[in-house]
């Protein structure tokens, strides 16, 4: 049973959207019309690999990414680099995983922006 669950997790894409929050809807309360959505992005297997080395890594997983519109109508992704966020834990094992997460996130957002 555990082996099957592990195989299924390993077959998942490196990053998946787990949730989203519409911050633009909150701005509408103040009669502002800019769009802004925050996404929770991650991978359960990656999170478990980090939390087994440092349980506090769970505080930062999944990663949050903001897709926002500026005053001029331009759009941008904003996020904290996983290597920086997880680096504060001081765990070499977590750092290695977070560096791969940096690469995976950059590739995902680059593809989304293209």
Short mmCIF file of C-alpha atoms in Angstrom, two decimals, residues 8-99:
data_model
loop_
_atom_site.label_atom_id
_atom_site.label_comp_id
_atom_site.label_asym_id
_atom_site.label_seq_id
_atom_site.Cartn_x
_atom_site.Cartn_y
_atom_site.Cartn_z
CA UNK A 8 1.64 7.68 -7.41
CA UNK A 9 3.29 10.65 -5.71
CA UNK A 10 6.45 10.19 -7.78
CA UNK A 11 4.33 10.22 -10.96
CA UNK A 12 2.85 13.65 -10.10
CA UNK A 13 4.17 16.78 -11.82
CA UNK A 14 6.93 18.64 -9.95
CA UNK A 15 4.51 21.42 -8.97
CA UNK A 16 0.73 21.60 -8.72
CA UNK A 17 -1.71 24.37 -7.76
CA UNK A 18 -3.34 23.41 -4.46
CA UNK A 19 -5.38 26.53 -3.88
CA UNK A 20 -5.90 30.14 -4.79
CA UNK A 21 -7.14 33.35 -3.23
CA UNK A 22 -8.57 36.25 -5.19
CA UNK A 23 -6.97 39.36 -3.71
CA UNK A 24 -8.49 41.43 -6.53
CA UNK A 25 -11.92 40.70 -5.09
CA UNK A 26 -10.74 42.20 -1.81
CA UNK A 27 -9.65 45.35 -3.66
CA UNK A 28 -13.14 45.63 -5.13
CA UNK A 29 -14.37 46.45 -1.62
CA UNK A 30 -12.33 49.66 -1.91
CA UNK A 31 -13.62 50.20 -5.48
CA UNK A 32 -10.28 49.25 -7.02
CA UNK A 33 -10.30 47.04 -10.09
CA UNK A 34 -6.82 45.53 -10.24
CA UNK A 35 -6.59 41.78 -10.61
CA UNK A 36 -4.46 39.81 -8.17
CA UNK A 37 -4.55 36.09 -7.43
CA UNK A 38 -2.39 34.25 -4.93
CA UNK A 39 -1.66 30.59 -5.69
CA UNK A 40 -0.48 27.85 -3.34
CA UNK A 41 1.90 25.76 -5.43
CA UNK A 42 3.76 22.64 -4.36
CA UNK A 43 4.21 18.91 -4.40
CA UNK A 44 3.32 16.63 -1.45
CA UNK A 45 6.34 14.38 -2.01
CA UNK A 46 8.71 17.34 -2.07
CA UNK A 47 7.12 18.74 1.10
CA UNK A 48 7.50 15.39 2.87
CA UNK A 49 11.16 15.16 1.82
CA UNK A 50 11.80 18.55 3.42
CA UNK A 51 9.72 18.08 6.57
CA UNK A 52 11.40 14.78 7.37
CA UNK A 53 14.67 16.74 7.68
CA UNK A 54 13.17 19.81 9.37
CA UNK A 55 9.54 19.79 10.46
CA UNK A 56 9.32 23.60 10.33
CA UNK A 57 9.67 23.40 6.54
CA UNK A 58 5.93 22.72 6.61
CA UNK A 59 5.41 26.37 7.51
CA UNK A 60 6.55 27.39 4.02
CA UNK A 61 5.11 24.55 1.95
CA UNK A 62 3.31 24.95 -0.34
CA UNK A 63 4.96 27.97 -1.95
CA UNK A 64 2.86 31.10 -2.48
CA UNK A 65 2.95 32.88 -5.83
CA UNK A 66 1.13 36.12 -6.60
CA UNK A 67 -0.04 36.90 -10.13
CA UNK A 68 -0.90 40.57 -10.13
CA UNK A 69 -1.83 43.44 -12.38
CA UNK A 70 -0.15 46.81 -11.87
CA UNK A 71 -1.67 50.29 -12.32
CA UNK A 72 -0.62 50.36 -15.98
CA UNK A 73 -2.29 47.05 -16.82
CA UNK A 74 0.96 45.05 -16.87
CA UNK A 75 1.11 41.71 -15.12
CA UNK A 76 3.82 39.97 -13.12
CA UNK A 77 4.44 36.95 -10.93
CA UNK A 78 5.85 37.64 -7.49
CA UNK A 79 7.20 35.04 -5.09
CA UNK A 80 9.88 34.41 -2.52
CA UNK A 81 12.59 32.09 -3.82
CA UNK A 82 12.21 28.71 -2.13
CA UNK A 83 15.98 28.51 -1.54
CA UNK A 84 15.82 31.78 0.42
CA UNK A 85 12.70 30.92 2.39
CA UNK A 86 13.73 27.38 3.30
CA UNK A 87 17.37 28.45 3.69
CA UNK A 88 16.52 30.18 6.93
CA UNK A 89 16.02 26.74 8.49
CA UNK A 90 19.74 26.01 8.31
CA UNK A 91 19.38 22.46 6.98
CA UNK A 92 21.71 21.32 4.18
CA UNK A 93 19.26 18.55 3.27
CA UNK A 94 16.35 20.98 2.96
CA UNK A 95 18.55 23.44 1.02
CA UNK A 96 19.27 20.87 -1.70
CA UNK A 97 15.55 20.21 -2.18
CA UNK A 98 14.72 23.94 -2.08
CA UNK A 99 17.29 24.67 -4.80
#
